[in-house]
Coordinates of C-alpha atoms and ligand atoms in Angstrom, one line a residue:
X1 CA 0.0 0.0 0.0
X2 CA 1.1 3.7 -0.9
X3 CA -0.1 6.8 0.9
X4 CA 0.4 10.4 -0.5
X5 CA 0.0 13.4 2.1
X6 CA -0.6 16.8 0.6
X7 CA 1.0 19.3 3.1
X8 CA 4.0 19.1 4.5
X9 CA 3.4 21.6 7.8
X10 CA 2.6 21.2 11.4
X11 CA 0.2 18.2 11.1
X12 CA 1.1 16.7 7.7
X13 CA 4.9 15.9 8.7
X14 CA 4.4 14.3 12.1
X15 CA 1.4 12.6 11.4
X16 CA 3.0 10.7 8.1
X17 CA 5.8 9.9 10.0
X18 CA 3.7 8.5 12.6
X19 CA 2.4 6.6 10.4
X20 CA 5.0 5.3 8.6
X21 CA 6.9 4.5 11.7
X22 CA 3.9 2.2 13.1
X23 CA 3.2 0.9 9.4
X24 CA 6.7 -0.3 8.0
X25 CA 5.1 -1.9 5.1
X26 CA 2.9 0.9 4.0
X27 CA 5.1 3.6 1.7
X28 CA 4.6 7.1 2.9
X29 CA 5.3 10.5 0.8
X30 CA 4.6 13.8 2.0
X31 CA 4.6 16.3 -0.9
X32 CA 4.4 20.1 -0.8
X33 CA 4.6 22.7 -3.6
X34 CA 7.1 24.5 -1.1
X35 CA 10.6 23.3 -2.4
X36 CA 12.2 24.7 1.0
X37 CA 10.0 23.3 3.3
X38 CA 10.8 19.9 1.6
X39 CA 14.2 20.2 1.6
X40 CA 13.9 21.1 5.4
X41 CA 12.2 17.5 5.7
X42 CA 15.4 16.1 4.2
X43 CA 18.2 17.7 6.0
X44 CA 19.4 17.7 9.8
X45 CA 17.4 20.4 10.9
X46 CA 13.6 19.5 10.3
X47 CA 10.9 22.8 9.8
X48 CA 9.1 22.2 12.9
X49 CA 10.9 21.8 16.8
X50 CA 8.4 19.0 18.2
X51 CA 9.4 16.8 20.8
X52 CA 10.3 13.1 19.6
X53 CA 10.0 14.1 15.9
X54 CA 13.5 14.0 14.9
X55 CA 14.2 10.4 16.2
X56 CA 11.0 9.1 14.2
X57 CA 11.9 10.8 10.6
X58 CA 15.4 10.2 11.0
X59 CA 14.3 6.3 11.3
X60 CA 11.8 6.3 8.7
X61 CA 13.1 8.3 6.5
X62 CA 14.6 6.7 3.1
X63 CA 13.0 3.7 4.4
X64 CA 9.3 3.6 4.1
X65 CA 9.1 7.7 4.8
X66 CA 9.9 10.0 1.8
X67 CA 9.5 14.0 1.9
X68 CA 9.0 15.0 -2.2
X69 CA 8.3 17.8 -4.4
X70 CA 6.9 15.4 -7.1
X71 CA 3.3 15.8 -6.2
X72 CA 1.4 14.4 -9.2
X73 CA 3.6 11.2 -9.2
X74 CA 3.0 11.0 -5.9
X75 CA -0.6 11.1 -5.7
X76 CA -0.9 8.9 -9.0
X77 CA 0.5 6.2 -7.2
X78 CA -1.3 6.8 -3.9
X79 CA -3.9 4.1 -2.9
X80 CA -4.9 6.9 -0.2
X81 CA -4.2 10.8 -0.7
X82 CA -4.2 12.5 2.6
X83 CA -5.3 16.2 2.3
X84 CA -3.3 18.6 5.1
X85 CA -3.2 21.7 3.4
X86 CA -3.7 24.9 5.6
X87 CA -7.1 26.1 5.9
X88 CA -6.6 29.8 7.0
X89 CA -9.3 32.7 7.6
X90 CA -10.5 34.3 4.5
X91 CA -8.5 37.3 3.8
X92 CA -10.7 38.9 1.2
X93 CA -14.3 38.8 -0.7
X94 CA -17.1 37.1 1.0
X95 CA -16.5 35.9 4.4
X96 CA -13.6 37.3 5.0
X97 CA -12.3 37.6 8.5
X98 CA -14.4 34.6 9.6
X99 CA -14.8 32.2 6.5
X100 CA -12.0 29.5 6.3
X101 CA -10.2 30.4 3.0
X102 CA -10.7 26.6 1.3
X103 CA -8.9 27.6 -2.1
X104 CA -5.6 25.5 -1.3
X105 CA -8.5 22.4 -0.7
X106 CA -9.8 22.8 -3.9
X107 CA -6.5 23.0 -5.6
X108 CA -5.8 19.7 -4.4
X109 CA -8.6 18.5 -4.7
X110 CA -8.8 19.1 -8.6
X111 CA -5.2 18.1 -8.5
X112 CA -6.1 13.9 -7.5
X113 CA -9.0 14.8 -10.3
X114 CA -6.6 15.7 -12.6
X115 CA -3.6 13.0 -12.0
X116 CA -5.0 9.6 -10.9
X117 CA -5.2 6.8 -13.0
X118 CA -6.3 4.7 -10.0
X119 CA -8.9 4.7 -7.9
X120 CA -8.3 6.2 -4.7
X121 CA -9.3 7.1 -0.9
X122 CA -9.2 10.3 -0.4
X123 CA -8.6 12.0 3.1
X124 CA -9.5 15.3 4.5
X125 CA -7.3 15.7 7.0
X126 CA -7.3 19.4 7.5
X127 CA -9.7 21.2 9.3
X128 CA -12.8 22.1 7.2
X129 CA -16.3 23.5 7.7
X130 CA -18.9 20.7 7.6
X131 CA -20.1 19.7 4.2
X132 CA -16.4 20.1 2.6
X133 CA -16.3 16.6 1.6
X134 CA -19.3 17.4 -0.9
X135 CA -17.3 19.6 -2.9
X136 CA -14.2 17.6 -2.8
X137 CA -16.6 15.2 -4.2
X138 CA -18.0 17.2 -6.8
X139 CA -14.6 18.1 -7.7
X140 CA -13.2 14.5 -8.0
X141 CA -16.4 13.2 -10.0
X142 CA -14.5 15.1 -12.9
X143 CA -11.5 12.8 -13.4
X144 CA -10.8 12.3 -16.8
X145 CA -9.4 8.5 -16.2
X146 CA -12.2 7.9 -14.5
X147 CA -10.8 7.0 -11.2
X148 CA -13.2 5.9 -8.5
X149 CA -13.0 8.1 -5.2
X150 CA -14.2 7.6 -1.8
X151 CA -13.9 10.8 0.8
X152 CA -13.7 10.3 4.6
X153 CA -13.1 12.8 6.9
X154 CA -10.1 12.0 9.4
X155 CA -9.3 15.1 11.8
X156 CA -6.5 15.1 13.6
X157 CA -6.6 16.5 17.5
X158 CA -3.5 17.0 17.6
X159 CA -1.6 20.0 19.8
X160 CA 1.4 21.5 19.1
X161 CA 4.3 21.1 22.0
X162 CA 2.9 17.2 22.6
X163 CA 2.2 16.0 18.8
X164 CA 4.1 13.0 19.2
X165 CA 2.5 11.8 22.6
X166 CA -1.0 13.1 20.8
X167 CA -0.1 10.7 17.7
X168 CA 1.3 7.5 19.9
X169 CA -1.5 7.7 22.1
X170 CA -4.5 9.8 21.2
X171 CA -7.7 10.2 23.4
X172 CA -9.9 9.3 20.1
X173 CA -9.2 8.7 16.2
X174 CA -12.2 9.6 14.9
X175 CA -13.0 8.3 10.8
X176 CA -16.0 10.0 9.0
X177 CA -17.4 8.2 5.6
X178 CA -20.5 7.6 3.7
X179 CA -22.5 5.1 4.7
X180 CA -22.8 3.1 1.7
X181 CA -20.9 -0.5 1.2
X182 CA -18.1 1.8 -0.8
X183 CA -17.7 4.2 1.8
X184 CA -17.7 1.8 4.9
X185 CA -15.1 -0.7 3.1
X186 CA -13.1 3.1 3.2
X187 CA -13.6 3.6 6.6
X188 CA -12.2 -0.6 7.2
X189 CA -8.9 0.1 5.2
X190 CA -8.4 3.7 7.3
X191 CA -9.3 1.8 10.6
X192 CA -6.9 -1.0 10.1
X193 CA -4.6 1.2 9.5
X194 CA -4.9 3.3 12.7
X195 CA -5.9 0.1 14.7
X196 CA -2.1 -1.1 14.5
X197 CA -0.8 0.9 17.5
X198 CA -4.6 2.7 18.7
X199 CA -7.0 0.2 20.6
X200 CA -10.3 0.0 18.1
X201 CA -12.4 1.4 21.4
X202 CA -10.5 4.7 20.4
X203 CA -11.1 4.8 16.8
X204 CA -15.0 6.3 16.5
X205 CA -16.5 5.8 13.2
X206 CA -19.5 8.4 12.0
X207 CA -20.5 9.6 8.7
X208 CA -18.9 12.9 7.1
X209 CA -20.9 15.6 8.1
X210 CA -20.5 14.5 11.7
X211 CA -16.6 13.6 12.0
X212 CA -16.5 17.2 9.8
X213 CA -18.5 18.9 12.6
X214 CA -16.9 17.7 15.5
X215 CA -13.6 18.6 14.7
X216 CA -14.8 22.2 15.0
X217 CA -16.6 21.8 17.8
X218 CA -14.1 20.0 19.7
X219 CA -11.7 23.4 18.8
X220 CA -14.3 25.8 20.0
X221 CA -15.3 23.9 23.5
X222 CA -11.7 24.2 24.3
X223 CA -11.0 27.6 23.1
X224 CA -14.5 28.6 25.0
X225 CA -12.9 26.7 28.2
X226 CA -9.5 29.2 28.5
X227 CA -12.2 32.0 27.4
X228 CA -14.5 31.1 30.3
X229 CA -11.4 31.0 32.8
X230 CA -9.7 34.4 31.2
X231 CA -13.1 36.2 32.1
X232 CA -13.6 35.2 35.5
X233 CA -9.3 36.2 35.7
X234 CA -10.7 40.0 35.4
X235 CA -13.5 39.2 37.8
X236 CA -10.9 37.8 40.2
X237 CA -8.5 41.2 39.7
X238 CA -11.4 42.7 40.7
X239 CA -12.3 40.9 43.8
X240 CA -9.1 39.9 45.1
X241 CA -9.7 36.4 44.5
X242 CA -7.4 34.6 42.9
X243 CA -8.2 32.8 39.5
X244 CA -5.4 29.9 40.2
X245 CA -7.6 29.0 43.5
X246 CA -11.1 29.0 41.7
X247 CA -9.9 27.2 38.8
X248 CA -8.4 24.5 41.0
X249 CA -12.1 24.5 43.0
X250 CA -14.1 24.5 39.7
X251 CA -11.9 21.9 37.8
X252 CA -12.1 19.5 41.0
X253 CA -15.7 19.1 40.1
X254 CA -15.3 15.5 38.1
X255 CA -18.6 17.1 35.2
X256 CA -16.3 19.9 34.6
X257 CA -12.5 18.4 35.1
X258 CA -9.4 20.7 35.3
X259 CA -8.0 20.7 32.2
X260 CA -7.8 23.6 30.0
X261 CA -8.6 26.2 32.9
X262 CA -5.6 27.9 33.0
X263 CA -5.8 31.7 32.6
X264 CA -3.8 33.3 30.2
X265 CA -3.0 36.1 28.5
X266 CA -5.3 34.7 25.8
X267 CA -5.3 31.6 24.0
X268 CA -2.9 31.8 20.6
X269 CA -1.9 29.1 18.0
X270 CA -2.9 28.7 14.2
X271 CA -6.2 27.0 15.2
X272 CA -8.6 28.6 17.7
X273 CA -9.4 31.7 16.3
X274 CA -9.2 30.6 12.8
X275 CA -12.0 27.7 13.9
X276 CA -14.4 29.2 15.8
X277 CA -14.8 31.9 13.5
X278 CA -15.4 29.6 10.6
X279 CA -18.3 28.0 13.0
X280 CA -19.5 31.2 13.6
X281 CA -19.4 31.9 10.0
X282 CA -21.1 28.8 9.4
X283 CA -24.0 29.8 11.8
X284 CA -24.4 33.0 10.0
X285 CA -24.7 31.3 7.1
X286 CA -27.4 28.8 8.2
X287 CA -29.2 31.7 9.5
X288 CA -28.2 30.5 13.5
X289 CA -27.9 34.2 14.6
X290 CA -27.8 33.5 18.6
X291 CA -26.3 30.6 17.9
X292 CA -23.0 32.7 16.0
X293 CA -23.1 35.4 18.2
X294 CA -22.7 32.6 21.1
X295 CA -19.4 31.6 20.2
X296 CA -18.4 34.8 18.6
X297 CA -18.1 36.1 22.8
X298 CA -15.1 33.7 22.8
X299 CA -13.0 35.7 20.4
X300 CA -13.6 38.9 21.8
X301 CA -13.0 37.9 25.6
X302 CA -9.6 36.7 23.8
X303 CA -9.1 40.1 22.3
X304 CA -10.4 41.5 25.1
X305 CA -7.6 39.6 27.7
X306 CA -4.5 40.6 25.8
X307 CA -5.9 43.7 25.3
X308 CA -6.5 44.0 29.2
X309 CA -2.8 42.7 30.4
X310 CA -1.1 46.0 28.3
X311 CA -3.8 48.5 29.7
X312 CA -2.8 46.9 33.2
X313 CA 1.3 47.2 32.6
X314 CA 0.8 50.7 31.3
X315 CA -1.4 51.7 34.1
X316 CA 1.0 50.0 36.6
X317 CA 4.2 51.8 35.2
X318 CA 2.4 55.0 36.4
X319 CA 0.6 55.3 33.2
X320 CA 3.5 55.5 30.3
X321 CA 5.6 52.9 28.8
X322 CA 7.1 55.5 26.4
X323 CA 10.7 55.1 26.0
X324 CA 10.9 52.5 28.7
X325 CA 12.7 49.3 28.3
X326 CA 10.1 46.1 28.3
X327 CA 11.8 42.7 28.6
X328 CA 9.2 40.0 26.7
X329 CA 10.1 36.5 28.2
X330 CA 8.9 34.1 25.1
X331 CA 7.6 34.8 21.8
X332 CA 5.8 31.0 20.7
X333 CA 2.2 31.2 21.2
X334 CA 2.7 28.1 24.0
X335 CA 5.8 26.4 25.5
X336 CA 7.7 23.8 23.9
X337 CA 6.8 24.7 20.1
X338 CA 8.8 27.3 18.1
X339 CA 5.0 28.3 16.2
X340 CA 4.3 31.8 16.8
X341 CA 1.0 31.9 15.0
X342 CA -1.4 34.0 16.7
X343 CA 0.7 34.2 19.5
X344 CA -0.7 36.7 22.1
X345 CA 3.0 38.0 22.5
X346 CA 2.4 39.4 18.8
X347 CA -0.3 41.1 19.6
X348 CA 0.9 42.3 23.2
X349 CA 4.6 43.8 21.5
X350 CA 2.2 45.5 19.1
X351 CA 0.2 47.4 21.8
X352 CA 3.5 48.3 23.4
X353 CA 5.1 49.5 20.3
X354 CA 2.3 51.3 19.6
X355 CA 2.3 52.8 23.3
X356 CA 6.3 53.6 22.2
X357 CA 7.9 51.1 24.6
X358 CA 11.5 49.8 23.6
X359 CA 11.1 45.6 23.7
X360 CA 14.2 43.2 24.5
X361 CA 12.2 39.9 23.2
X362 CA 14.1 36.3 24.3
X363 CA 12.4 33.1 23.3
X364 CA 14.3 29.7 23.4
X365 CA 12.9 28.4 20.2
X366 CA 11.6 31.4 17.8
X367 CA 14.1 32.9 15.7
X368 CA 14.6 36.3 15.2
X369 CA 13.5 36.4 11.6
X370 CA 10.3 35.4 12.7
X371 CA 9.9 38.0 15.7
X372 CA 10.2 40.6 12.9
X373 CA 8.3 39.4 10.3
X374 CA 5.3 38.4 12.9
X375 CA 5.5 42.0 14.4
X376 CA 5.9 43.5 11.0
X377 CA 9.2 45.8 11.3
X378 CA 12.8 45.1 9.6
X379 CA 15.3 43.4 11.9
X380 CA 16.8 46.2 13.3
X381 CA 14.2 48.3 14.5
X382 CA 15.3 50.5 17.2
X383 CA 11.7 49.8 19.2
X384 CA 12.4 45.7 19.1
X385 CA 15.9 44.3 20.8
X386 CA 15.9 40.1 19.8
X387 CA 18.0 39.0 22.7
X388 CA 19.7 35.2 23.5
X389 CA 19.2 34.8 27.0
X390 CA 16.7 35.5 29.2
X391 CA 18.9 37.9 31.8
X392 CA 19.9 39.7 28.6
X393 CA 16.6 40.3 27.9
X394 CA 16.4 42.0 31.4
X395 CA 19.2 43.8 32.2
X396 CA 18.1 47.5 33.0
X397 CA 14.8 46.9 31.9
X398 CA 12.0 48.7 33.6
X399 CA 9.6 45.8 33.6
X400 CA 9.5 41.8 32.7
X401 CA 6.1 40.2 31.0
X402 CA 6.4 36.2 31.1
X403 CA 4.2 35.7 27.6
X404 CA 4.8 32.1 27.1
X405 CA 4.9 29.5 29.4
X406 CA 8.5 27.7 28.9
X407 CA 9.8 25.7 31.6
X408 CA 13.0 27.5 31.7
X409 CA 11.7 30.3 33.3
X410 CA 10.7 29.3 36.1
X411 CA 13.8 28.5 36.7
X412 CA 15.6 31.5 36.3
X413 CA 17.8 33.5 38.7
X414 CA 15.3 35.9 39.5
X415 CA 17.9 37.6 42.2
X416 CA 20.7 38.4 39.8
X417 CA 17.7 39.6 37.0
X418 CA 16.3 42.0 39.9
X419 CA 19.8 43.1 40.8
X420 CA 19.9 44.2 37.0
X421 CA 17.3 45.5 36.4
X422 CA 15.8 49.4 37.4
X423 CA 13.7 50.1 40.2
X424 CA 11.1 49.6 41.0
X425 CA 11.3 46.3 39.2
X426 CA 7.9 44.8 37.9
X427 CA 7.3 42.1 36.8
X428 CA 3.7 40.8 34.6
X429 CA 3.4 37.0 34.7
X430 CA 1.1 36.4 31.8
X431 CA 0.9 32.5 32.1
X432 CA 1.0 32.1 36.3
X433 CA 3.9 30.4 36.3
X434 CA 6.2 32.3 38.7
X435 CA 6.5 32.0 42.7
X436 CA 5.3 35.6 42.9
X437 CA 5.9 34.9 46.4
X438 CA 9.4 34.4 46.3
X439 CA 9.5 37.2 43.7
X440 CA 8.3 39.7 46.4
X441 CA 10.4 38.6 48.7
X442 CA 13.6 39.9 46.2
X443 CA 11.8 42.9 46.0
X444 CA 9.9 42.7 42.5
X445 CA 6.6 44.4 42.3
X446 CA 4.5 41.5 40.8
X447 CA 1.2 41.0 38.8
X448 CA 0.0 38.6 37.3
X449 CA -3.4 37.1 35.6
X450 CA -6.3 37.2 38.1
X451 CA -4.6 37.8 41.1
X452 CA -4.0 40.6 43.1
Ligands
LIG529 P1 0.9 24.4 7.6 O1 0.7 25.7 7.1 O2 2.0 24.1 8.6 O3 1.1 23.3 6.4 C1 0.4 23.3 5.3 C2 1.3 22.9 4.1 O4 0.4 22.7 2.9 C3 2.2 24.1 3.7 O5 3.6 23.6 3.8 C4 1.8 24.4 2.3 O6 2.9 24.8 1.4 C5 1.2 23.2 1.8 N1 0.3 23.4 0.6 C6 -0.7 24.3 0.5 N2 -1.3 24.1 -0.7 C7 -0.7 23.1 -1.3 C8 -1.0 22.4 -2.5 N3 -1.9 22.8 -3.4 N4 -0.2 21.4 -2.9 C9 0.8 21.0 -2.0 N5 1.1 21.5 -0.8 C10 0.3 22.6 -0.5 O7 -0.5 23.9 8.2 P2 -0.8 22.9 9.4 O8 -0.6 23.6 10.7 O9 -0.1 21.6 9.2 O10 -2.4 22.7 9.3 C11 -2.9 21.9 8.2 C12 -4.4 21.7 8.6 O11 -4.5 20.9 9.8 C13 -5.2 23.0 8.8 O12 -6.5 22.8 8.3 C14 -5.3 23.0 10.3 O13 -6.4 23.7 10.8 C15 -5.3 21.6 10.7 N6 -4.8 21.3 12.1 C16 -3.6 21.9 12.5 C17 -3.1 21.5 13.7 C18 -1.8 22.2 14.3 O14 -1.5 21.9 15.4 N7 -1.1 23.0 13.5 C19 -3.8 20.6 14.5 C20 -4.9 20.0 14.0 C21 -5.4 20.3 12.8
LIG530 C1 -5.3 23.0 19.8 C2 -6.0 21.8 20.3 O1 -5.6 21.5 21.7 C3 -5.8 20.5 19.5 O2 -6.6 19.4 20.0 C4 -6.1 20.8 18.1 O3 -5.9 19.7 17.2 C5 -5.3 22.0 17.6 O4 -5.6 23.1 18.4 C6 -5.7 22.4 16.2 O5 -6.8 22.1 15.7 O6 -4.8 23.0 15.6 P1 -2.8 23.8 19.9 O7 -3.4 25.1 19.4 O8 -1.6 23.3 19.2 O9 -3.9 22.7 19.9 O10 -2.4 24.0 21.4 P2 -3.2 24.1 22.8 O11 -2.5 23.3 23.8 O12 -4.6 23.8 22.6 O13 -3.1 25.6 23.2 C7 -3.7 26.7 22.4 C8 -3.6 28.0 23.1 O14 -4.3 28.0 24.3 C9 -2.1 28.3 23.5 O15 -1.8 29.6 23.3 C10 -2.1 28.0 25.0 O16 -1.2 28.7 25.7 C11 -3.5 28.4 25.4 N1 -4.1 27.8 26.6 C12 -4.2 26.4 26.7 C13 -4.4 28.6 27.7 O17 -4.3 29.8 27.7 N2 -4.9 28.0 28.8 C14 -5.1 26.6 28.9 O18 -5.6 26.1 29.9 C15 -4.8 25.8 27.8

């Protein structure tokens, strides 16, 4: 058996190599129409830092685990052609700002129309609005070989920082098809495969519209989760409770759990806000007004909490930030991934740019090419100061903001930063990591998300 990925990003690389790792006997090729990226996937140093991944490619790779620029080939001699193209938010036309922009789909999808010879199961593994497939469909009826298709939806749940751990062991796989003896022989050949290292318990099985569906609505629960928290985070500000406390008390309650309760200074990545405004999109679009406006609140509270934690530094720093020297601890929109997508930190060093601070940015894994190009300057702005160490970062800064929530700095040496830096010496934790306690103690004025 051959399988063809389309996309060679965040979930398209790990996932085939996954795959190809548990599946020795199943050729995998990942092909992308971005040469670099490609050759990325062949060299020492892979596009994306995720824990594990090296090990696995490095194994697979050459073997049964090839990274290629040849796409038609490719998918001509694909038995299954995975689809993991980005889906972003519609720039432009109707729907934009909410719509997800699904022209990259449809190029591939009249790409397998175009190239097969065989018949061929074809997988949406990107994230799509529900009722996708029925294009894709539409698209592939017009094969000139006359190649069969059948379309599931497979959507991967995948987070960044833990995709290996997510792919080894995930909480479900789920596999949507028709319902038709065609479509549920499909659904088998994709089970079997996933059924070699995932117990068959885990491996749910729904038609298209459904598995479509859920993906989105998985996204948006847990985006509406750290939305939920980040509100009650101002409410605690407010009341001198502390948000920590009440998420520990709420998430003890086994209906409600504690995961995903941790305030923030608003929930980033490639995925949330990109998903829940295609289902609100999709709401409008189905005429579901309350319904739309529902889980519209759980962008703006987003907005809304990064736009709250630069009001509360400049108010802190006795109203001005102008001229002042900021040290941003982490840049990647969560520990442990170098993806700055929607990071909150973008939008933060923004609002302080704008407010004319001077930023010294560290982050262990982005690079400072990124920084720029996600904040929009040229590298060597005199606002923005890309620094290699954290006490760099600090020394003779006015203030420190903790943006992302990498181990390291916790561990830092918080007395030899304070000796450094000017006083008073604040410090913002934006993620709740830091012993504010100990912090005091030193002699750092501290805030930090929904606590006093
Ligand atoms: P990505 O931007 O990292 O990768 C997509 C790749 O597709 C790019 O390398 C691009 O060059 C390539 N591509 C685009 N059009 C192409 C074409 N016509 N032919 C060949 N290659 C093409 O995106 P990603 O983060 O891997 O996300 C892919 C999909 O998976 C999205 O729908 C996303 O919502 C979903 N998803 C992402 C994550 C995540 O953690 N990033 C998790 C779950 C689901
Ligand atoms: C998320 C989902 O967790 C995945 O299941 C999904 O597959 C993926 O989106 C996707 O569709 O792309 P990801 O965005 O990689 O994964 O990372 P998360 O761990 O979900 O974190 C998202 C953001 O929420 C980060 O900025 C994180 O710091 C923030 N967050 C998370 C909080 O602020 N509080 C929390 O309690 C949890």
């Amino acid at each position: 058996m051959k399988i063809c990925c389309i996309g060679a990003g965040y979930v398209g690389g790990p996932t085939m190599a996954m795959i190809a790792t548990k599946c020795p006997d199943i050729d995998v090729t990942v092909v992308d129409i971005n040469a670099e990226r490609i050759a990325a996937w062949n060299s020492e140093a892979l596009p994306i830092f995720e824990k594990g991944l090296d090990e696995l490619v490095i194994a697979a790779r050459g073997q049964n685990l090839f990274f290629s620029t040849n796409v038609d080939q490719s998918i001509d001699e694909a038995d299954i052609v995975f689809i993991s193209v980005n889906t972003p938010t519609k720039t432009y036309g109707t729907g934009a700002g909410k719509a997800s922009d699904l022209k990259y789909i449809e190029l591939c999808a009249r790409k397998i129309a175009e190239v097969s010879t065989t018949d061929k199961i074809v997988v949406e593994k990107s994230t799509l609005p529900v009722r996708t497939a029925s294009t894709i469909k539409r698209i592939l009826k017009n094969c000139p070989s006359e190649a069969q298709f059948e379309v599931l939806s497979n959507p991967e749940f995948l987070a960044e920082g833990t995709a290996i751990k997510d792919l080894q062991e995930p909480d479900r796989v789920l596999i949507g098809g028709d319902q038709t003896p065609e479509g549920l022989a499909a659904i088998q050949t994709l089970f079997d495969i996933y059924a070699r290292w995932v117990s068959p318990d885990r491996i749910l099985t729904t038609n298209v519209w459904s598995s479509e569906l859920s993906k989105l609505t998985a996204n948006a629960f847990l985006a509406q989760r750290i939305s939920s928290i980040n509100a009650i985070s101002a409410l605690c500000e407010a009341t001198e409770a502390n948000v920590d406390e009440v998420a520990r008390a709420v998430g003890s309650d086994s209906r409600i759990g504690p995961k995903f309760l941790k305030s923030s200074v608003g929930f980033g990545g490639s995925c949330f806000q990109k998903d829940v405004l295609n289902l609100v999109y999709l709401c409008e679009h189905y005429g579901l007004t309350e319904v739309a406006q529902y889980w519209e609140q759980v962008i703006l509270m987003n907005n809304y909490q990064r736009k709250r934690f630069v009001q509360r530094m400049v108010t802190t720093l006795f109203n001005t930030v102008a001229g002042k020297k900021i040290a941003v601890l982490g840049f990647a929109f969560k520990k442990d991934t170098n993806d700055t997508r929607e990071s909150a930190a973008i939008y933060i060093c923004r609002d302080l740019l704008d407010e004319q601070a001077e930023i010294h940015i560290y982050d262990p894994k982005v690079s400072h090419k990124q920084i720029c190009a996600d904040l929009g300057i040229p590298e060597g702005h005199p606002g923005v100061h890309i620094h290699s160490s954290a006490s760099d970062a600090c020394a003779n800064a006015h203030a420190v903001a903790v943006l992302t929530e990498w181990d390291e700095f916790t561990e830092l040496d918080f007395q030899s930063i304070f000796d450094n830096m000017l006083k008073p010496s604040f410090i913002f934790d934006g993620r709740n990591i830091l012993d504010l306690e100990a912090l005091r103690k030193i002699g750092f004025e501290t805030h930090a998300v929904g606590k006093v």
